[in-house]
């Protein structure tokens, strides 16, 4: 039997759960959260690799309505963040509406009934509104390298860590040097026998200025009213100032680059290694990384950095473009996620029978306020196009979108409206205005390729401005930008 709900939420990470908690709070308790994994947490449930921790300060990396005075470090580890998410689900009493091990196989708009028909591995549902909260970092990007299927050892992606694979004493290859890899490499360097790091583009790495919280600090967060919020606010504004050198005065990035260069000089003695890890583009062009143990790990005698591309993978080795054959027992792909062509875009079929992926393919990737899509009535996308923040917490974006969606549902309910769809011309003008904001920023002029941009150079991932402007833009739902029935 098909069950009908007011709102169907796809994904039980920070986004989906945040929407659920807000809806519950405003009296819309008839919702369901579908989660294909066996636990809540989204990306924090999936990424269990050694060394996984947040590179955004803990004080910012939590819901504003559920500060956590129990964090043990100013940059939290993955297990602590996942436990925080579990605790929030229980504290806000929404666990009964989260369906685990339930994968969404497709969602199709039914214009006659004015609802979404959602097919899952646990049956059919219909919903007045759908919220896509699968997240941009949910589908691993596994490069299609010649011979990969012939490899006989353990091979897995960073977001699907194989904890049964025995890496101690083995020859291990890590492909990629992004945010995940620079945590994995120090996490395994001292237990594996030989570690070969395949670097395509050197990342800029800044020091992680953080510390383990003392008992006194934790006591203060728990007992002094307003103290934790004050600290959080101070960190928020400090991070907000990063926009000035990233987007407003890009030349300032060169000065921050000096800090990163100094770090390479101080932490790496070997001149050849220094040259390999020194990026050739301006700092900030790709997501900047923080670490205090990455360069130390690369400097170990059992670690090599290979900058030649991978030509082929054989049963027990990797062959590079220059013909060298390197024997390996296991390969870890820390090669990021399918952001541009996320498979979740194939699942949602809109008013004219086209999927989100097909619309993006034909018309380019865009969304009104990163949240609404023309041709897709009554659906909202969490962390949609042009919402990612390069310098501060994604949870700020998520909460801004939650405000917008909650207000949309409240206004539509109050006015007795059944359908809402952003006007195509409004979405187009929004995108054109947004694209102008990237001109001259370090993301477009910094001389790098990154997942921020597509193959044409258009940026459809990042929000280009201060995050408080995104918050203000989404504070209220602007019904006049939408067609309604
Ligand atoms: O992925 P990435 P990630 N051959 O895309 C390389 C978040 N995150 O999983 O730079 C060889 O950053 C690629 O090379 P290049 C965060 O938002 C957050 O590390 O494209 N190499 C790059 O080095 C982050 O941005 C935390 O030339 C290939 C690497 O793989 C996002 O997740 C922690 C390749 C991919 O880096 C993704 O991070 C961790 C190929 N074919 C992650 N394809 C926090 O703490 C790709 N690469 C919050």
XYZ file of C-alpha atoms and ligand atoms in Angstrom:
533
model
C 0.000 0.000 0.000
C 1.231 3.491 -0.838
C 1.678 5.753 2.145
C 1.116 9.489 1.774
C 3.082 12.094 3.743
C 3.129 15.873 3.684
C 6.916 16.018 3.217
C 9.352 13.333 2.056
C 12.990 14.032 2.868
C 15.690 12.086 1.062
C 18.829 11.742 3.183
C 19.525 11.689 6.926
C 22.646 13.822 7.104
C 22.896 17.295 8.598
C 20.605 18.703 5.859
C 17.752 16.218 5.909
C 17.664 15.917 9.673
C 17.795 19.681 10.067
C 14.757 20.086 7.820
C 12.951 17.334 9.724
C 13.600 18.948 13.106
C 12.374 22.346 11.916
C 9.216 20.930 10.325
C 8.468 19.022 13.496
C 8.945 22.197 15.510
C 6.508 24.135 13.334
C 3.857 21.448 13.669
C 4.378 19.639 10.344
C 4.946 16.255 11.913
C 3.724 14.233 8.932
C 7.085 13.643 7.241
C 9.438 10.796 6.572
C 13.230 10.802 6.168
C 14.592 8.119 3.837
C 18.163 7.026 4.472
C 19.867 4.320 2.452
C 22.561 3.709 5.077
C 22.058 1.806 8.310
C 22.584 4.879 10.487
C 22.039 8.614 10.419
C 24.903 11.030 9.720
C 25.205 11.287 5.935
C 28.773 12.069 4.971
C 29.827 11.588 8.615
C 28.358 8.117 8.576
C 30.044 7.223 5.284
C 33.543 8.640 5.817
C 35.184 6.467 8.451
C 38.730 6.527 7.095
C 41.672 6.757 9.541
C 42.197 10.352 10.630
C 38.736 11.594 9.499
C 37.948 14.859 11.209
C 36.282 18.136 10.402
C 38.441 20.926 9.036
C 35.927 23.551 10.164
C 36.008 24.518 13.868
C 33.739 22.377 16.063
C 32.022 25.457 17.486
C 30.708 26.311 14.016
C 30.161 22.748 12.906
C 26.965 22.109 14.806
C 23.363 23.275 14.507
C 22.789 26.748 15.980
C 19.826 25.275 17.860
C 21.861 22.421 19.342
C 25.278 23.666 20.430
C 27.438 20.916 21.813
C 29.381 21.822 24.965
C 30.910 18.343 25.043
C 33.208 18.581 21.988
C 36.621 17.347 23.082
C 38.659 19.195 20.421
C 38.335 22.476 18.569
C 38.322 20.395 15.334
C 36.110 17.369 15.941
C 36.790 13.851 14.793
C 34.341 11.845 12.672
C 33.137 9.557 15.510
C 32.316 12.569 17.705
C 30.411 14.311 14.927
C 28.419 11.223 14.122
C 27.580 10.718 17.786
C 26.491 14.370 17.958
C 24.113 13.786 15.025
C 22.680 10.646 16.657
C 22.168 12.549 19.912
C 20.376 15.403 18.143
C 17.991 12.962 16.447
C 17.020 11.573 19.850
C 16.960 14.911 21.633
C 14.523 16.360 19.095
C 12.376 13.232 18.967
C 12.390 12.544 15.223
C 13.924 9.060 15.179
C 10.521 7.426 14.648
C 10.227 9.135 11.259
C 13.690 8.221 9.976
C 13.600 5.078 7.834
C 17.061 3.521 7.679
C 18.252 1.058 5.040
C 15.768 2.671 2.691
C 17.153 3.784 -0.642
C 15.192 6.126 -2.882
C 15.063 4.562 -6.337
C 13.132 7.353 -8.018
C 10.847 10.336 -7.431
C 8.384 11.418 -10.130
C 6.072 14.427 -10.154
C 2.420 13.502 -10.719
C 0.794 16.674 -12.073
C -2.794 15.379 -11.866
C -2.531 14.439 -8.223
C -0.135 17.337 -7.494
C 2.229 15.180 -5.524
C 5.529 13.320 -5.726
C 5.498 9.574 -6.202
C 8.557 8.140 -4.524
C 9.761 4.604 -5.053
C 12.054 3.232 -2.372
C 13.543 -0.121 -1.475
C 10.902 -0.231 1.267
C 7.878 0.511 -0.885
C 5.979 3.344 -2.556
C 5.225 6.702 -0.986
C 3.509 9.843 -2.155
C 4.306 13.289 -0.783
C 3.020 16.833 -1.238
C 6.587 18.118 -0.992
C 9.944 16.465 -1.516
C 13.278 17.616 -0.135
C 16.398 16.246 -1.775
C 19.042 16.104 0.948
C 21.421 13.499 -0.472
C 24.288 15.977 -0.302
C 26.894 16.847 -2.913
C 29.499 14.528 -1.338
C 27.538 11.294 -1.420
C 28.613 9.601 -4.654
C 32.305 8.582 -4.730
C 34.267 9.529 -7.833
C 36.203 6.454 -8.923
C 38.460 7.243 -11.872
C 38.147 4.922 -14.824
C 41.779 3.812 -15.023
C 42.857 1.145 -17.494
C 43.168 -2.274 -15.853
C 41.603 -1.269 -12.529
C 39.384 -4.368 -12.452
C 42.421 -6.633 -12.789
C 43.943 -5.441 -9.484
C 44.141 -8.355 -7.049
C 44.628 -6.513 -3.756
C 42.217 -4.406 -1.703
C 40.923 -1.382 -3.582
C 38.408 1.068 -2.215
C 37.349 4.714 -2.088
C 38.039 6.939 0.924
C 34.294 7.255 1.587
C 33.855 3.461 1.556
C 36.802 2.528 3.764
C 37.281 -1.226 3.896
C 38.042 -1.836 7.566
C 38.574 -5.524 6.872
C 41.546 -4.766 4.597
C 44.802 -5.407 6.418
C 47.138 -2.512 5.555
C 49.738 -2.933 8.315
C 53.151 -3.581 6.797
C 51.722 -3.554 3.247
C 52.600 -1.487 0.163
C 49.725 0.960 -0.114
C 48.934 3.568 -2.769
C 46.788 6.620 -2.040
C 45.494 8.357 -5.161
C 44.634 12.032 -4.638
C 45.846 14.784 -2.326
C 42.589 16.568 -1.422
C 40.895 17.142 1.931
C 40.340 13.416 2.568
C 43.789 12.249 1.435
C 45.693 14.703 3.606
C 43.937 13.207 6.619
C 44.317 9.574 5.484
C 48.034 9.814 4.691
C 49.151 10.757 8.240
C 46.485 8.335 9.531
C 48.160 5.288 7.940
C 51.768 6.313 7.196
C 53.239 4.817 10.347
C 51.478 1.453 10.096
C 51.809 0.594 6.415
C 55.085 -0.772 5.058
C 55.408 1.546 2.046
C 53.073 4.379 1.108
C 53.000 5.823 -2.396
C 51.005 9.020 -2.795
C 49.810 9.831 -6.311
C 49.515 13.581 -6.515
C 47.922 15.209 -9.576
C 47.785 18.749 -8.191
C 49.557 19.873 -5.029
C 47.150 21.394 -2.499
C 47.815 24.516 -0.449
C 47.993 23.508 3.190
C 47.717 25.898 6.120
C 48.409 25.124 9.786
C 45.508 23.829 11.844
C 45.284 26.225 14.749
C 43.345 24.118 17.206
C 43.665 22.255 20.451
C 42.160 19.608 22.676
C 39.648 21.252 24.986
C 40.622 21.362 28.636
C 38.206 20.424 31.419
C 37.986 24.130 32.282
C 36.923 25.067 28.748
C 34.299 22.336 28.643
C 33.051 23.377 32.061
C 32.739 26.967 30.820
C 30.817 25.876 27.704
C 28.412 23.867 29.838
C 27.940 26.222 32.749
C 28.502 29.833 31.734
C 25.341 31.015 29.991
C 26.010 32.480 26.557
C 29.760 31.746 26.593
C 29.719 29.058 23.910
C 27.499 31.164 21.665
C 29.848 34.110 22.098
C 32.856 31.993 21.100
C 30.916 30.595 18.146
C 29.961 34.095 17.013
C 33.575 35.280 17.223
C 34.777 32.309 15.142
C 31.958 32.891 12.647
C 33.042 36.498 11.987
C 36.709 35.555 11.789
C 35.915 32.960 9.090
C 33.625 35.432 7.356
C 36.586 37.781 6.924
C 38.232 35.099 4.722
C 35.829 36.144 1.938
C 37.700 39.414 1.671
C 40.864 37.807 0.358
C 39.117 35.001 -1.510
C 36.447 36.957 -3.347
C 36.879 40.657 -2.794
C 40.638 41.440 -2.923
C 42.226 38.305 -4.421
C 45.760 39.702 -4.300
C 45.586 39.342 -0.537
C 45.619 35.571 -1.113
C 49.292 35.942 -2.025
C 50.043 37.059 1.544
C 48.231 34.074 3.046
C 50.195 32.017 0.525
C 53.394 33.129 2.246
C 52.248 31.380 5.421
C 51.651 28.198 3.454
C 55.043 28.461 1.725
C 56.700 29.010 5.106
C 55.030 25.842 6.333
C 56.475 23.825 3.450
C 59.916 25.288 4.115
C 59.814 24.569 7.851
C 58.246 21.120 7.743
C 60.016 19.552 4.745
C 63.808 19.308 4.581
C 64.073 17.536 1.224
C 64.310 20.087 -1.606
C 62.854 17.771 -4.237
C 59.832 17.006 -2.055
C 59.386 20.711 -1.295
C 59.239 21.430 -5.022
C 56.729 18.634 -5.625
C 54.295 19.799 -2.965
C 54.487 23.518 -3.778
C 51.328 24.423 -5.701
C 51.530 26.309 -8.990
C 48.263 28.218 -8.554
C 47.141 30.963 -6.174
C 46.057 29.901 -2.717
C 42.272 29.798 -2.392
C 41.638 28.799 -6.019
C 40.978 25.223 -4.852
C 39.602 24.444 -1.422
C 42.374 25.286 1.021
C 43.349 22.546 3.400
C 44.582 22.523 6.968
C 46.869 20.002 8.604
C 49.683 19.813 11.110
C 50.886 16.337 10.194
C 50.577 15.998 6.398
C 54.045 17.229 5.417
C 55.575 15.278 8.310
C 53.958 12.114 6.961
C 55.181 12.813 3.411
C 58.710 13.240 4.769
C 58.818 9.771 6.320
C 61.318 7.336 4.758
C 58.521 4.879 3.861
C 56.477 7.505 1.965
C 56.940 8.593 -1.670
C 55.116 11.263 -3.628
C 54.638 10.401 -7.293
C 53.608 13.211 -9.609
C 53.495 11.226 -12.850
C 49.963 10.331 -13.844
C 48.680 6.769 -13.580
C 48.755 5.013 -16.950
C 47.515 1.577 -15.958
C 46.767 -0.673 -13.012
C 47.932 -4.286 -13.165
C 47.246 -7.261 -10.873
C 49.807 -6.173 -8.277
C 51.170 -2.843 -9.439
C 50.553 0.649 -10.768
C 52.243 1.790 -13.968
C 52.813 5.525 -14.325
C 52.822 7.595 -17.526
C 56.644 7.499 -17.641
C 56.554 3.675 -17.705
C 57.660 2.998 -14.109
C 55.945 0.008 -12.510
C 55.355 0.329 -8.756
C 54.346 -2.822 -6.870
C 51.383 -2.254 -4.507
C 49.201 -4.475 -2.292
C 46.301 -2.054 -1.795
C 44.955 1.098 -3.445
C 42.932 3.822 -1.734
C 41.150 6.237 -4.052
C 40.815 9.558 -2.246
C 39.584 11.050 -5.493
C 36.592 13.035 -4.299
C 32.954 12.903 -5.285
C 30.705 13.136 -8.325
C 29.449 16.644 -7.785
C 28.604 17.722 -11.338
C 27.027 14.435 -12.392
C 25.727 13.208 -9.047
C 23.579 10.089 -9.574
C 20.937 11.611 -7.293
C 20.145 13.995 -10.173
C 18.972 10.999 -12.208
C 16.407 10.035 -9.587
C 14.138 13.079 -9.691
C 11.803 13.417 -12.684
C 9.981 16.713 -13.054
C 6.881 18.173 -14.670
C 7.956 17.684 -18.305
C 9.249 14.125 -17.821
C 12.927 15.127 -17.699
C 15.192 14.323 -14.773
C 17.253 16.953 -12.962
C 20.329 15.476 -14.677
C 18.717 15.908 -18.104
C 17.699 19.493 -17.388
C 21.189 20.325 -16.101
C 22.717 18.679 -19.169
C 20.519 20.663 -21.556
C 20.344 23.992 -19.776
C 23.355 24.094 -17.457
C 23.563 23.568 -13.725
C 21.688 26.173 -11.726
C 19.052 26.503 -9.039
C 17.171 29.492 -7.723
C 18.772 30.433 -4.431
C 20.494 27.057 -4.584
C 17.212 25.494 -3.492
C 14.456 25.572 -6.134
C 14.385 24.312 -9.721
C 12.121 25.385 -12.584
C 10.239 22.350 -13.991
C 10.309 20.686 -10.568
C 7.272 21.780 -8.537
C 7.121 21.262 -4.781
C 10.705 20.092 -4.498
C 13.579 21.712 -2.634
C 17.238 20.813 -2.969
C 19.520 21.029 0.043
C 23.114 22.121 -0.724
C 22.084 22.608 -4.358
C 24.090 24.509 -6.976
C 26.093 27.528 -5.771
C 25.615 26.957 -2.073
C 28.952 25.490 -0.936
C 31.102 27.710 1.248
C 34.849 27.619 0.705
C 35.753 29.160 4.027
C 33.170 28.418 6.701
C 30.683 25.838 7.950
C 28.267 24.160 5.535
C 25.800 24.020 8.403
C 25.303 27.753 8.062
C 24.157 27.199 4.469
C 21.969 24.305 5.544
C 20.231 26.350 8.221
C 19.641 29.196 5.764
C 17.925 26.747 3.407
C 15.933 25.263 6.259
C 14.522 28.731 7.024
C 13.514 29.148 3.395
C 11.868 25.739 3.017
C 10.064 25.932 6.343
C 8.710 29.373 5.464
C 7.678 28.139 2.004
C 5.656 25.273 3.438
C 4.124 27.549 6.089
C 3.070 30.179 3.519
C 1.650 27.637 1.083
C -0.294 25.900 3.829
C -1.662 29.193 5.117
C -2.825 30.244 1.633
C -4.213 26.835 0.747
C -1.923 26.492 -2.286
C -1.143 23.034 -3.662
C 1.804 23.594 -5.981
C 4.733 25.942 -6.200
C 7.397 26.156 -8.890
C 10.064 28.793 -9.381
C 9.618 30.795 -12.597
C 12.209 29.941 -15.255
C 12.986 33.614 -15.967
C 13.572 34.272 -12.261
C 15.959 31.341 -11.967
C 17.812 32.450 -15.101
C 18.245 36.058 -13.909
C 19.402 34.831 -10.519
C 22.056 32.648 -12.159
C 23.267 35.418 -14.475
C 23.645 37.841 -11.544
C 25.418 35.197 -9.481
C 27.883 34.304 -12.233
C 28.981 37.956 -12.451
C 30.104 37.756 -8.842
C 32.779 35.168 -9.651
C 34.533 37.453 -12.106
C 37.939 38.444 -10.789
C 37.783 36.150 -7.753
C 40.615 33.784 -6.883
C 38.360 30.880 -7.953
C 38.322 32.066 -11.568
C 41.668 33.869 -11.829
C 43.802 31.716 -9.526
C 45.094 29.433 -12.300
C 43.693 26.082 -11.171
C 41.200 23.407 -12.169
C 38.915 22.438 -9.323
C 35.626 20.782 -8.569
C 34.303 24.295 -7.986
C 34.186 24.690 -11.811
C 32.809 22.658 -14.683
C 34.650 21.954 -17.918
C 33.551 25.333 -19.340
C 34.925 27.210 -16.329
C 31.467 28.052 -14.965
C 31.224 27.850 -11.188
C 28.118 26.064 -10.013
C 29.227 24.858 -6.612
C 30.351 27.829 -4.536
C 28.416 30.687 -3.018
C 30.487 33.734 -4.067
C 29.836 36.105 -1.197
C 29.637 36.470 2.570
C 27.590 33.668 4.083
C 25.399 36.106 6.008
C 24.187 37.402 2.626
C 23.063 33.892 1.730
C 21.312 33.694 5.087
C 19.547 37.020 4.493
C 18.557 36.043 0.950
C 16.859 32.904 2.200
C 15.393 34.255 5.426
C 11.892 34.484 3.943
C 10.248 32.586 1.129
C 9.563 34.966 -1.790
C 6.308 33.615 -3.179
C 6.205 36.174 -6.019
C 9.181 34.440 -7.683
C 7.060 31.324 -8.084
C 4.078 30.041 -10.093
C 1.476 28.620 -7.760
C -1.810 26.772 -8.073
O 38.073 15.138 -2.683
P 38.745 16.318 -3.520
P 38.136 14.860 -1.134
N 43.796 10.750 -10.924
O 37.907 16.434 -4.757
C 42.541 13.794 -7.089
C 34.964 17.647 1.865
N 35.764 17.165 2.952
O 37.406 13.605 -0.852
O 43.318 18.294 -7.470
C 44.545 11.285 -9.961
O 38.970 17.524 -2.719
C 42.353 15.277 -7.153
O 43.364 15.852 -7.945
P 43.134 17.323 -8.597
C 35.504 18.949 1.361
O 34.459 19.798 0.960
C 35.628 17.833 4.093
O 39.515 14.998 -0.633
O 41.733 17.335 -9.140
N 44.076 12.068 -9.002
C 42.435 15.628 -5.672
O 43.745 15.680 -5.238
C 36.280 18.506 0.180
O 36.536 19.532 -0.719
C 36.332 17.452 5.163
O 44.161 17.431 -9.645
C 42.773 12.340 -9.041
C 41.742 14.425 -5.032
O 41.825 13.361 -5.945
C 35.400 17.398 -0.327
O 34.982 16.738 0.843
C 37.223 16.383 5.110
C 41.915 11.825 -10.014
C 40.278 14.680 -4.767
O 40.173 15.717 -3.864
C 36.071 16.381 -1.165
O 37.317 16.052 -0.567
C 37.338 15.696 3.920
C 42.475 10.995 -10.996
N 41.739 10.498 -11.983
C 36.601 16.093 2.843
N 40.656 12.284 -9.772
C 36.101 18.218 6.392
O 36.881 18.148 7.258
C 40.744 13.046 -8.693
N 42.021 13.091 -8.248
C 34.883 19.078 6.538
